[in-house]
Coordinates of C-alpha atoms and ligand atoms in Angstrom, one line a residue:
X1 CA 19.5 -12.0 -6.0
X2 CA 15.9 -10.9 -4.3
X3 CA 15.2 -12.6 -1.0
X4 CA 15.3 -16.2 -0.4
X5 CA 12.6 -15.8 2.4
X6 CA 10.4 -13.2 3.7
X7 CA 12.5 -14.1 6.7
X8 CA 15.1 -12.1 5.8
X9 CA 13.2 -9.1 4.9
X10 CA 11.6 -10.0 8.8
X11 CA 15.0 -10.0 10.1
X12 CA 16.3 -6.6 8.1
X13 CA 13.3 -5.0 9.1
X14 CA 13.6 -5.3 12.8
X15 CA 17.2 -4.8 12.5
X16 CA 17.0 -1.7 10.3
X17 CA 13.8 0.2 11.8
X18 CA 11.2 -1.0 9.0
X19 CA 8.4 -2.6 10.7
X20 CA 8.3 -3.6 14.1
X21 CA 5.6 -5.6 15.9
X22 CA 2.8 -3.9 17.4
X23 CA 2.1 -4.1 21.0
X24 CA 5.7 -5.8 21.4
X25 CA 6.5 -5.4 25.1
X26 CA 3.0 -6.6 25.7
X27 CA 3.1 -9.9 23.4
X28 CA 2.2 -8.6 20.6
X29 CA -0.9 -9.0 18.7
X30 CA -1.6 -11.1 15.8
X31 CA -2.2 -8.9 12.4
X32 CA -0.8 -5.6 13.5
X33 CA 2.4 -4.2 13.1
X34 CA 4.3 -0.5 13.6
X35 CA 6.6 1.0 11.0
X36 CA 9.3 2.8 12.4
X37 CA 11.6 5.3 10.4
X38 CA 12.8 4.1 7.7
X39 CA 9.0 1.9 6.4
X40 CA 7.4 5.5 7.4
X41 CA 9.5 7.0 4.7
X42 CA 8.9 4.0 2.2
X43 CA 5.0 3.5 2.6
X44 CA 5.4 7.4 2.0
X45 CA 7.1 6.9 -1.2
X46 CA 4.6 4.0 -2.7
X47 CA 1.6 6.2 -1.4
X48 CA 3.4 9.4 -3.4
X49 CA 3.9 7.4 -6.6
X50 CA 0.3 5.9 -6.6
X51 CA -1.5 9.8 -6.2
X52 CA 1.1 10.9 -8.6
X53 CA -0.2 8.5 -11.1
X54 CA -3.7 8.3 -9.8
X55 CA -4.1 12.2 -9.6
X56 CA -1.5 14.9 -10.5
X57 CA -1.5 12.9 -13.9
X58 CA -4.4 12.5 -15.2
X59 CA -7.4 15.4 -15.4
X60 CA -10.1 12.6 -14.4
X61 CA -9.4 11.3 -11.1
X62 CA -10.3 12.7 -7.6
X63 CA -8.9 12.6 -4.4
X64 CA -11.0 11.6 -1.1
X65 CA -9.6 11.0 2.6
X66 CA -12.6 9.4 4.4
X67 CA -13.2 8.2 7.8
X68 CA -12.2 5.1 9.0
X69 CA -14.9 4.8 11.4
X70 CA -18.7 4.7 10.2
X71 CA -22.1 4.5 10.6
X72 CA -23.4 0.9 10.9
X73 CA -26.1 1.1 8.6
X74 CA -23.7 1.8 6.0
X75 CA -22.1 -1.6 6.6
X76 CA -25.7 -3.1 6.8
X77 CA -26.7 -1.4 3.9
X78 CA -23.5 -2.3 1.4
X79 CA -24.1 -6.1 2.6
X80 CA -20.9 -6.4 4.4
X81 CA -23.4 -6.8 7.5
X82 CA -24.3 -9.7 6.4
X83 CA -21.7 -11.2 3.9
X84 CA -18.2 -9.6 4.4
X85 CA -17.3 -12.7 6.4
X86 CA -14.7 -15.9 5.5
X87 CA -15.2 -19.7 5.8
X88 CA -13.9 -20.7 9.6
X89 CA -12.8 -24.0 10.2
X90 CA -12.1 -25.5 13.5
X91 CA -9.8 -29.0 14.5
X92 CA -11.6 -31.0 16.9
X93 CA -8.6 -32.3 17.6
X94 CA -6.0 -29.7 18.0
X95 CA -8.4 -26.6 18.3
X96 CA -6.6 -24.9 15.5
X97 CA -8.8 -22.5 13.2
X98 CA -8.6 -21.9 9.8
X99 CA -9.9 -20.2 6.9
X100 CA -10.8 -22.9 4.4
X101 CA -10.6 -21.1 1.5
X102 CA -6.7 -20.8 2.2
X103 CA -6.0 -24.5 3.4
X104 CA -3.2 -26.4 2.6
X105 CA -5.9 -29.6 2.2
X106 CA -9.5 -29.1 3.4
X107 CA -9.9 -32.1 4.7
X108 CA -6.8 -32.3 6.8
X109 CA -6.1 -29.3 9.6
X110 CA -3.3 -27.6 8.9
X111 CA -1.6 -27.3 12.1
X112 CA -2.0 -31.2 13.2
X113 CA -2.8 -33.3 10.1
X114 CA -6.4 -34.3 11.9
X115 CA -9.2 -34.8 9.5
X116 CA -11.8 -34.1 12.2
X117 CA -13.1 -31.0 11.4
X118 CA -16.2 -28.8 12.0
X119 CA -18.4 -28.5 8.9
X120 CA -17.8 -24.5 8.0
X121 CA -19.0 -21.3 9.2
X122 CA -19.5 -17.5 8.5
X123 CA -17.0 -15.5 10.5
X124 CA -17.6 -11.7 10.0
X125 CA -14.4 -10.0 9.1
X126 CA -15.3 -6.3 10.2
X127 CA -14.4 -5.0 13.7
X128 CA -17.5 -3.9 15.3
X129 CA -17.2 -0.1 17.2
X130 CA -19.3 0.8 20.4
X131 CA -19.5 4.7 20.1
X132 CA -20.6 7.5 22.3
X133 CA -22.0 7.6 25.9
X134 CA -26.3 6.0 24.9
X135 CA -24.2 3.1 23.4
X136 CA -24.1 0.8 26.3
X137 CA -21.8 -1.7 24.3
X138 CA -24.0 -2.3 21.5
X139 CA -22.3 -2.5 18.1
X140 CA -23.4 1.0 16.4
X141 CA -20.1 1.6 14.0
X142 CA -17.5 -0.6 11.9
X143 CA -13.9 0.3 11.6
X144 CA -14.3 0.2 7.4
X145 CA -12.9 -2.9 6.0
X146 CA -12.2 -1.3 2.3
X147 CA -12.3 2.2 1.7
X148 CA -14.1 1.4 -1.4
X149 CA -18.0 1.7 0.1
X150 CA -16.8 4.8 1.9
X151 CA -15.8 6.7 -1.2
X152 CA -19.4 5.2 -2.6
X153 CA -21.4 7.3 -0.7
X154 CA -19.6 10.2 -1.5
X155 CA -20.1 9.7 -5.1
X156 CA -22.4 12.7 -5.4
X157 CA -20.8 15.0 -3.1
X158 CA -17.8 14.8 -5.1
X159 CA -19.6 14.8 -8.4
X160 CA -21.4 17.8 -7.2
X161 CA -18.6 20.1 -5.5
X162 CA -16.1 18.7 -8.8
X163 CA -18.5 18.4 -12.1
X164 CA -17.1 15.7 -14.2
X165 CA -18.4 13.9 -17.3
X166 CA -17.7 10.1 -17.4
X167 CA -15.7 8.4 -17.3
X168 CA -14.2 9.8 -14.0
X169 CA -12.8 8.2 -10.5
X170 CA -12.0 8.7 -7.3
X171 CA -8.9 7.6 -5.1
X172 CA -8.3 7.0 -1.8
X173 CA -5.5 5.7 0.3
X174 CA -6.2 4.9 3.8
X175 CA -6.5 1.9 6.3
X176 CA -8.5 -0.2 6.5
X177 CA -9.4 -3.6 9.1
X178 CA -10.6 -7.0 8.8
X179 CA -10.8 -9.2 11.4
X180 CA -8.7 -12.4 9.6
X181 CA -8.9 -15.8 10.8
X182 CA -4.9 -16.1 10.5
X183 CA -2.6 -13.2 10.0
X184 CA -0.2 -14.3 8.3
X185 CA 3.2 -13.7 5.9
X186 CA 4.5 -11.0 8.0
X187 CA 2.5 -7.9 6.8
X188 CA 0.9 -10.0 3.8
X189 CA -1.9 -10.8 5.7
X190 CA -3.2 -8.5 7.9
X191 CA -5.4 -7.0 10.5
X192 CA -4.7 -3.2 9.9
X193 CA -3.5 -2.6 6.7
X194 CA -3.5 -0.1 4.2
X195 CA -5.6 0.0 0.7
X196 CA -4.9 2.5 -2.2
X197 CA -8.1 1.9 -4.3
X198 CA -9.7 3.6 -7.0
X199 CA -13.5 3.7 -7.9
X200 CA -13.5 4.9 -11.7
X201 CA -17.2 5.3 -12.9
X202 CA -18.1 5.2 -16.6
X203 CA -20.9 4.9 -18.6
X204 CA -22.4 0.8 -18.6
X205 CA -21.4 0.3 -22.1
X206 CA -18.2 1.2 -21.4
X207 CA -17.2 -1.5 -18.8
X208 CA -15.3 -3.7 -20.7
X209 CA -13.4 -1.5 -22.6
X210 CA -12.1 0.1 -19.1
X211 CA -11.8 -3.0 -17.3
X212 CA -9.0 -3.9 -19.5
X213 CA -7.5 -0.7 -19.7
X214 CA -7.5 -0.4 -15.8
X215 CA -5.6 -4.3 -16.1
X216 CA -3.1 -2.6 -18.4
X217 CA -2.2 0.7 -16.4
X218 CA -1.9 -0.7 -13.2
X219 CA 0.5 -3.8 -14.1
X220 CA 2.4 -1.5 -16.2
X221 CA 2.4 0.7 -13.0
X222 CA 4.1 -2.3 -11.0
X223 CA 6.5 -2.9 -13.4
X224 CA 7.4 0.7 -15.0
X225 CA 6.9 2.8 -11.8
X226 CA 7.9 0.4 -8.7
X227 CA 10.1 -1.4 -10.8
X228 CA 9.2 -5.0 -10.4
X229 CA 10.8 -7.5 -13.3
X230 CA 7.8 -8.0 -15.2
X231 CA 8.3 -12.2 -15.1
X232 CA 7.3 -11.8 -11.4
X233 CA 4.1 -10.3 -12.7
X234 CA 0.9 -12.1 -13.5
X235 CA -2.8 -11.6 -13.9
X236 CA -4.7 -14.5 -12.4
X237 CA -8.5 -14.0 -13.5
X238 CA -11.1 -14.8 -10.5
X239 CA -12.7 -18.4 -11.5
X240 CA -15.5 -17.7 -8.8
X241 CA -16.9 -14.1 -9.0
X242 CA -18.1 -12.2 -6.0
X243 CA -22.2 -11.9 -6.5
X244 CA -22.0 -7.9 -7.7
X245 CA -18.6 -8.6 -10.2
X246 CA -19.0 -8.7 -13.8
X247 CA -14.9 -9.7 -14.2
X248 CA -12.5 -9.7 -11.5
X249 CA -8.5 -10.3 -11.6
X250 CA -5.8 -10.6 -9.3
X251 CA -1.9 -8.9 -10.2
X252 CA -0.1 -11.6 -8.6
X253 CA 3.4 -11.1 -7.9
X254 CA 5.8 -14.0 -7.3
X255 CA 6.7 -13.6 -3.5
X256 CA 9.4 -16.3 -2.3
X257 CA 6.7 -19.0 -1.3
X258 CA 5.0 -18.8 -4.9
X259 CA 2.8 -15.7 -6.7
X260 CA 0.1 -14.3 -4.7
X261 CA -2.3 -11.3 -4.7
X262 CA -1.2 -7.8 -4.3
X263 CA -3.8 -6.1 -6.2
X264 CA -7.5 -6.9 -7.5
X265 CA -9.1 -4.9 -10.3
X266 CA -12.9 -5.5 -10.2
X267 CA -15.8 -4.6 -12.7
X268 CA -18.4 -3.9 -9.9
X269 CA -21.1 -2.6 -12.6
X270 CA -23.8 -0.6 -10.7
X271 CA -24.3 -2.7 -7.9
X272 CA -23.1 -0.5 -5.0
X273 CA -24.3 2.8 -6.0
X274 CA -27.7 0.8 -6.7
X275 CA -27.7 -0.8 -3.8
X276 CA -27.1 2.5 -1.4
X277 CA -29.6 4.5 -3.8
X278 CA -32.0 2.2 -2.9
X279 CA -31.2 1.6 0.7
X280 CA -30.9 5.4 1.1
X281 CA -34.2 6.1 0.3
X282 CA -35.8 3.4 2.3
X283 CA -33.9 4.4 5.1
X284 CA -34.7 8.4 5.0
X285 CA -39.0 7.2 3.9
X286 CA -38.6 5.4 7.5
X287 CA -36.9 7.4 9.4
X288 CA -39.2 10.5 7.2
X289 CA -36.5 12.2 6.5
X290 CA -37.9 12.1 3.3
X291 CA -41.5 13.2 2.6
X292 CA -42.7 10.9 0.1
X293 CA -40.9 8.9 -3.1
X294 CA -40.2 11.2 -5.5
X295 CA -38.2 13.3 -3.1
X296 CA -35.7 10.3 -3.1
X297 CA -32.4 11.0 -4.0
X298 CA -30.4 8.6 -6.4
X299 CA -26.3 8.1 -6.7
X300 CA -26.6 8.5 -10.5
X301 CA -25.2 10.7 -12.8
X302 CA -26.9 13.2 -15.8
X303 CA -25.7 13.2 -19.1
X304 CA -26.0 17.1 -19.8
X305 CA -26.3 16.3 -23.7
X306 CA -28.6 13.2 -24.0
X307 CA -30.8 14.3 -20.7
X308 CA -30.3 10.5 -19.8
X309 CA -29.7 9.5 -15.9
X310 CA -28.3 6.4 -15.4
X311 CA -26.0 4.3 -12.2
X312 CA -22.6 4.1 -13.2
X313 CA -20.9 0.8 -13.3
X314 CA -17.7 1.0 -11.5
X315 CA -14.0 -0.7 -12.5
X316 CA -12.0 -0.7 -9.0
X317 CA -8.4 -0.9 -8.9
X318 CA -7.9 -2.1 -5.0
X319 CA -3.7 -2.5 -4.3
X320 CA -2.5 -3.8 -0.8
X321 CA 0.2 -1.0 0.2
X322 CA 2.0 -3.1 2.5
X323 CA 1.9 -5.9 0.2
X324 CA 3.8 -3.5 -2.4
X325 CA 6.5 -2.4 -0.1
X326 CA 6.9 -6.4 0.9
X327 CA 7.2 -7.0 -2.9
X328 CA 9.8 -4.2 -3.4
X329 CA 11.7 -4.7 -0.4
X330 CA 12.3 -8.5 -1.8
X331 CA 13.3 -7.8 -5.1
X332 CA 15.4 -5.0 -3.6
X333 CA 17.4 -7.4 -1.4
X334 CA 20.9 -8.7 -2.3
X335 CA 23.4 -10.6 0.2
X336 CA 26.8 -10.0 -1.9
X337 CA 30.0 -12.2 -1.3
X338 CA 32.8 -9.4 -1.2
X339 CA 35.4 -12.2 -0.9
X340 CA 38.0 -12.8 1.9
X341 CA 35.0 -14.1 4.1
X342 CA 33.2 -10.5 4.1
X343 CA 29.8 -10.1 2.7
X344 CA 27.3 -7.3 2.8
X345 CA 23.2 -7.2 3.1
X346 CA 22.3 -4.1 0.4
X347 CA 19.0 -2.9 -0.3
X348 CA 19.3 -1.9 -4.0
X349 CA 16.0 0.5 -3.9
X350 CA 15.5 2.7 -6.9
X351 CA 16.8 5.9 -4.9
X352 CA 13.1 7.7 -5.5
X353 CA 12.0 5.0 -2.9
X354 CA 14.8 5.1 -0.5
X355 CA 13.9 6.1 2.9
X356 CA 17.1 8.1 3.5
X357 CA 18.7 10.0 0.2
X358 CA 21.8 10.9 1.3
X359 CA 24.1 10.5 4.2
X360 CA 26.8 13.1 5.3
X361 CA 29.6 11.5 6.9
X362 CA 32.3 13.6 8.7
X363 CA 35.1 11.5 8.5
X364 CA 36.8 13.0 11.9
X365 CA 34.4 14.5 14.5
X366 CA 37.2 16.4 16.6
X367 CA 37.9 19.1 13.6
X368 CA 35.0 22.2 14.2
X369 CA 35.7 22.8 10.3
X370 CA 35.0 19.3 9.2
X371 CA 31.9 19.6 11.3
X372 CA 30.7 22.7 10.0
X373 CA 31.3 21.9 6.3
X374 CA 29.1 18.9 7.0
X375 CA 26.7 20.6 8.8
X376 CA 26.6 22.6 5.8
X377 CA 26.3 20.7 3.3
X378 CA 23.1 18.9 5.1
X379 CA 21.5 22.4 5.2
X380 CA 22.3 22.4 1.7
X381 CA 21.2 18.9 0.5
X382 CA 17.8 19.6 2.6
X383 CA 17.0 22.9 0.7
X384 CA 16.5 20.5 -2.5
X385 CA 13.1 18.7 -0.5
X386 CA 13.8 15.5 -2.0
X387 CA 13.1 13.8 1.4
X388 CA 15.4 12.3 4.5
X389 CA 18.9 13.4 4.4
X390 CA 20.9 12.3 7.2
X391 CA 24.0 13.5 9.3
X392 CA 26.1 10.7 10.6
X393 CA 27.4 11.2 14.1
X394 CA 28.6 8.4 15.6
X395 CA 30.1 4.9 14.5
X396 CA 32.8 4.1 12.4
X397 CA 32.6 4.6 8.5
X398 CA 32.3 1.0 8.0
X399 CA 29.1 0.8 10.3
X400 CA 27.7 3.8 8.5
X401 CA 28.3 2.6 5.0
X402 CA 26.8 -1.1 6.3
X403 CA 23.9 0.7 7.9
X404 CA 23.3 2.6 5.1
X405 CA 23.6 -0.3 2.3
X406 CA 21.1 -2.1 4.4
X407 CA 18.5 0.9 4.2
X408 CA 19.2 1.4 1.0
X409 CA 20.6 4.7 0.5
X410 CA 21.7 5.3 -2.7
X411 CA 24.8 7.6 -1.7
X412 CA 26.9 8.3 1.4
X413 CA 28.9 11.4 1.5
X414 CA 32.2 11.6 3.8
X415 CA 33.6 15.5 4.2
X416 CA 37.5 14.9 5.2
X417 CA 40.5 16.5 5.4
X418 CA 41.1 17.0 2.2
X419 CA 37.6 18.6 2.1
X420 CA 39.6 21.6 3.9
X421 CA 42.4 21.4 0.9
X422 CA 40.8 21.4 -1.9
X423 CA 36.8 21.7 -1.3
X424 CA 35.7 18.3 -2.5
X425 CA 34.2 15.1 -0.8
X426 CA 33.9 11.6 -1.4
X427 CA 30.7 10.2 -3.1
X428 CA 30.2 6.7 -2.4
X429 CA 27.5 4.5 -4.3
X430 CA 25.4 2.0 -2.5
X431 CA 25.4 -0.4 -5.9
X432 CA 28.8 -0.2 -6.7
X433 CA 30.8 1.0 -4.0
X434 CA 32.6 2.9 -6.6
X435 CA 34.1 6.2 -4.6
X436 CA 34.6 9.5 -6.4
X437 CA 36.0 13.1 -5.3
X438 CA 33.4 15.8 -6.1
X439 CA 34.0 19.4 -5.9
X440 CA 31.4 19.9 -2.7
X441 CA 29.1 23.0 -4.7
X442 CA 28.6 20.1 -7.3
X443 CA 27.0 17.6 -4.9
X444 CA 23.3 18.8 -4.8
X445 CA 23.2 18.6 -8.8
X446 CA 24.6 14.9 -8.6
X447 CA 21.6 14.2 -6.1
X448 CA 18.9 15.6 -7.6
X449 CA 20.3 13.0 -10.7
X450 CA 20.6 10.7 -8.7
X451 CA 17.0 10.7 -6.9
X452 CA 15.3 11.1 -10.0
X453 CA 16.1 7.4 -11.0
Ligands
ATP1 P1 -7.7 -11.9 0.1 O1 -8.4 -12.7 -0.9 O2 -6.2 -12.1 0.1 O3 -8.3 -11.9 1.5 P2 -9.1 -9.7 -1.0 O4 -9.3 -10.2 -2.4 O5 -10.3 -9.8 -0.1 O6 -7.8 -10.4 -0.3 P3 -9.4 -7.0 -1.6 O7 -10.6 -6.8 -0.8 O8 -9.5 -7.0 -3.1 O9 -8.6 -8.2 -1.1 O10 -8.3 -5.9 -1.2 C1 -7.5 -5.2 -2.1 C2 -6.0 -5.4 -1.7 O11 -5.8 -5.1 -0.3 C3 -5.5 -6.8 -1.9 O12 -5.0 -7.0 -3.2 C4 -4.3 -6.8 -0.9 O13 -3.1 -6.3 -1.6 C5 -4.8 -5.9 0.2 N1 -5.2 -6.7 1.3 C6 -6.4 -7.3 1.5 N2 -6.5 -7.9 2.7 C7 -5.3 -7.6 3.3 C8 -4.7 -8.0 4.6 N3 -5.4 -8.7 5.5 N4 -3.5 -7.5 4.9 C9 -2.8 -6.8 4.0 N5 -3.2 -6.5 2.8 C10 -4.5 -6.9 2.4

């Protein structure tokens, strides 16, 4: 059974090492939180399988790592400036603030039930940078708030260091900031979070036909690749669309406290390569950068056979990465009655995401040979590069396997006695509990089956 509450993915993550909160010793700070060694390893995994699928398997997609910091005119220029803000609310009463678009009842505060409330107002979400010495404090960069408009304006210089006929995209995963009225949902909602978004640009004729195929990869993606049932899936089309979207949906999946966004797949058409072409150009004429008009330069791409030049329109796929490991660590959990009283918290991960692979287990730490036929075996196991393989030094074997269920590792490997005899060990699986003897030389074969689930 998947968890009952994010609380006790909360709980297991503090416990286990997932995801603490940030600043904790100092009070923390709404919106931002630390991953500690085991959600390193699974943010890694997620960010793995989305390039894998993204890039290494396809022959149209580019990769992109941009900064996270930027020039403010580029935040002026793609509207954000002026637009990229949410609806802020405030109680008279109680002095709680709210975004509106996200309230319970909008005419009652959420916190205190008061319905006197202050008529709405535009709170900008991006968090405004004071850079360099001449500065003095003013506002002159944005920590980005998408990586989207930063892989925008490096349309051409990817276009023109990596030639590509349409349709073609480019990926990027990265952070990215916003400013939210209330964090909230552990890391659902977020101050610092991270985006793995995909810009793919095709010809305007085209946009309907690879809106919907965008739709169809990426929700097969969820439930194919990450392995969410796909009954917890669901497309919820946008009712209101943003001014620049042609068609806009959310994949929703069905978190504890009902179905809610974790990725948004956008027909943008042309207008943010217009819309920097344009701004561009006025910006270099004034600044004369530019000598006159027709030296402007345009974000548009050449057909080399019909000699036409045309804006792209653009189909986005934009996924929340900590929303995806939220999803997967929920459907992951399982609190199983073992009888007698004794129960057990497992994290039943497809091993490919598991933080930790394998644990080796020397069952008696006072024999040097049972030690170094461990010690071995990890030097083995870590030859394969299939990730974190771990040596257990300390606790009891009960702890271990407990620790290890928890963290979901999909095997735990205990080197005893009989190890010495007759040169096999004890495979133990996470799902089952089932325990098999394996001759020892057979062990990195059985892992490298096992991972590959
Ligand atoms: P919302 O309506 O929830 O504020 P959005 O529609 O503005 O989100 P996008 O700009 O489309 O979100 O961002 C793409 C993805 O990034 C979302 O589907 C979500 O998974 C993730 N995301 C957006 N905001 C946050 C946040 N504050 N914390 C964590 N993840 C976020």
């Amino acid at each position: 059974m998947p968890a009952k509450s994010v609380n006790d993915i909360v709980a297991l993550c503090k416990r286990r090492g997932f995801i603490f909160t940030g600043s904790e010793i100092y009070g923390g700070l709404g919106g931002a939180y630390d991953y500690g060694p085991y959600g390193v390893e699974l943010m890694r995994n997620i960010r793995n399988a989305w390039w894998n699928a993204m890039i290494y398997a396809r022959n149209d997609i580019e990769g992109l790592d941009a900064a996270l910091i930027s020039n403010r005119l580029m935040w002026k220029y793609s509207g954000h400036e002026g637009s990229f803000s949410d609806p802020l609310v405030e109680c008279k009463k109680c002095g709680a603030r709210m975004r509106q678009d996200k309230m319970k009842d909008q005419t009652k505060c959420d916190n205190c039930g008061s319905t006197d409330l202050t008529e709405p107002r535009a709170y900008q979400l991006m968090m405004g940078l004071s850079i360099g010495a001449m500065a003095d404090g003013a506002i002159n960069a944005y920590l980005r708030p998408e990586t989207a408009t930063t892989t925008y304006v490096n349309f051409k210089n990817v276009l023109d260091s990596k030639p590509h006929k349409l349709p073609f995209g480019i990926a990027q995963i990265g952070k990215a900031f916003r400013n939210e009225i209330s964090p909230r949902g552990f890391v659902f909602r977020m101050r610092e979070f991270e985006q793995a978004e995909m810009q793919y640009f095709v010809n305007p004729s085209d946009d309907e036909k690879y809106f919907e195929y965008w739709k169809n990869e990426r929700l097969a993606w969820w439930i194919n690749v990450l392995g969410i049932p796909a009954e917890k899936l669901r497309f919820l089309p946008h009712e209101k669309l943003a001014h620049y979207a042609k068609a806009a949906v959310d994949i929703e999946y069905a978190f504890p406290d009902g179905f809610d966004e974790v990725e948004g797949v956008h027909n943008r058409q042309d207008f943010d390569l217009g819309s920097h072409t344009k701004a561009q150009n006025e910006f270099k004429l004034s600044a004369k950068v530019l000598e006159n008009k027709d030296s402007t330069t345009k974000l548009s791409y050449s057909d080399a056979q019909t000699g036409e030049n045309f804006v792209p329109y653009v189909i986005e796929t934009a996924m929340g990465v900590n929303r995806a490991m939220l999803a997967i660590m929920i459907e992951a959990y399982d609190e199983e009655d073992l009888g007698d009283g004794k129960s057990r918290t497992v994290l039943k991960l497809k091993p490919w995401l598991s933080p930790v692979k394998a644990a080796v287990i020397p069952l008696v730490r006072n024999v040097p040979e049972i030690v170094d036929l461990s010690n071995k075996l990890v030097d083995d196991l870590r030859k394969l590069a299939i990730g974190r393989i771990e040596l257990e030094n300390s606790g009891n074997i009960g702890k271990n396997y407990r620790r290890h269920d928890e963290i979901g590792t999909p095997v735990c490997i205990t080197v005893d006695h009989q190890t010495l005899e007759d040169g096999t060990v004890t495979l133990r699986y996470r799902d089952t509990m089932d325990q098999v003897r394996v001759k020892t030389d057979e062990v990195p074969q059985k892992l490298l089956e096992i991972v590959k689930q």
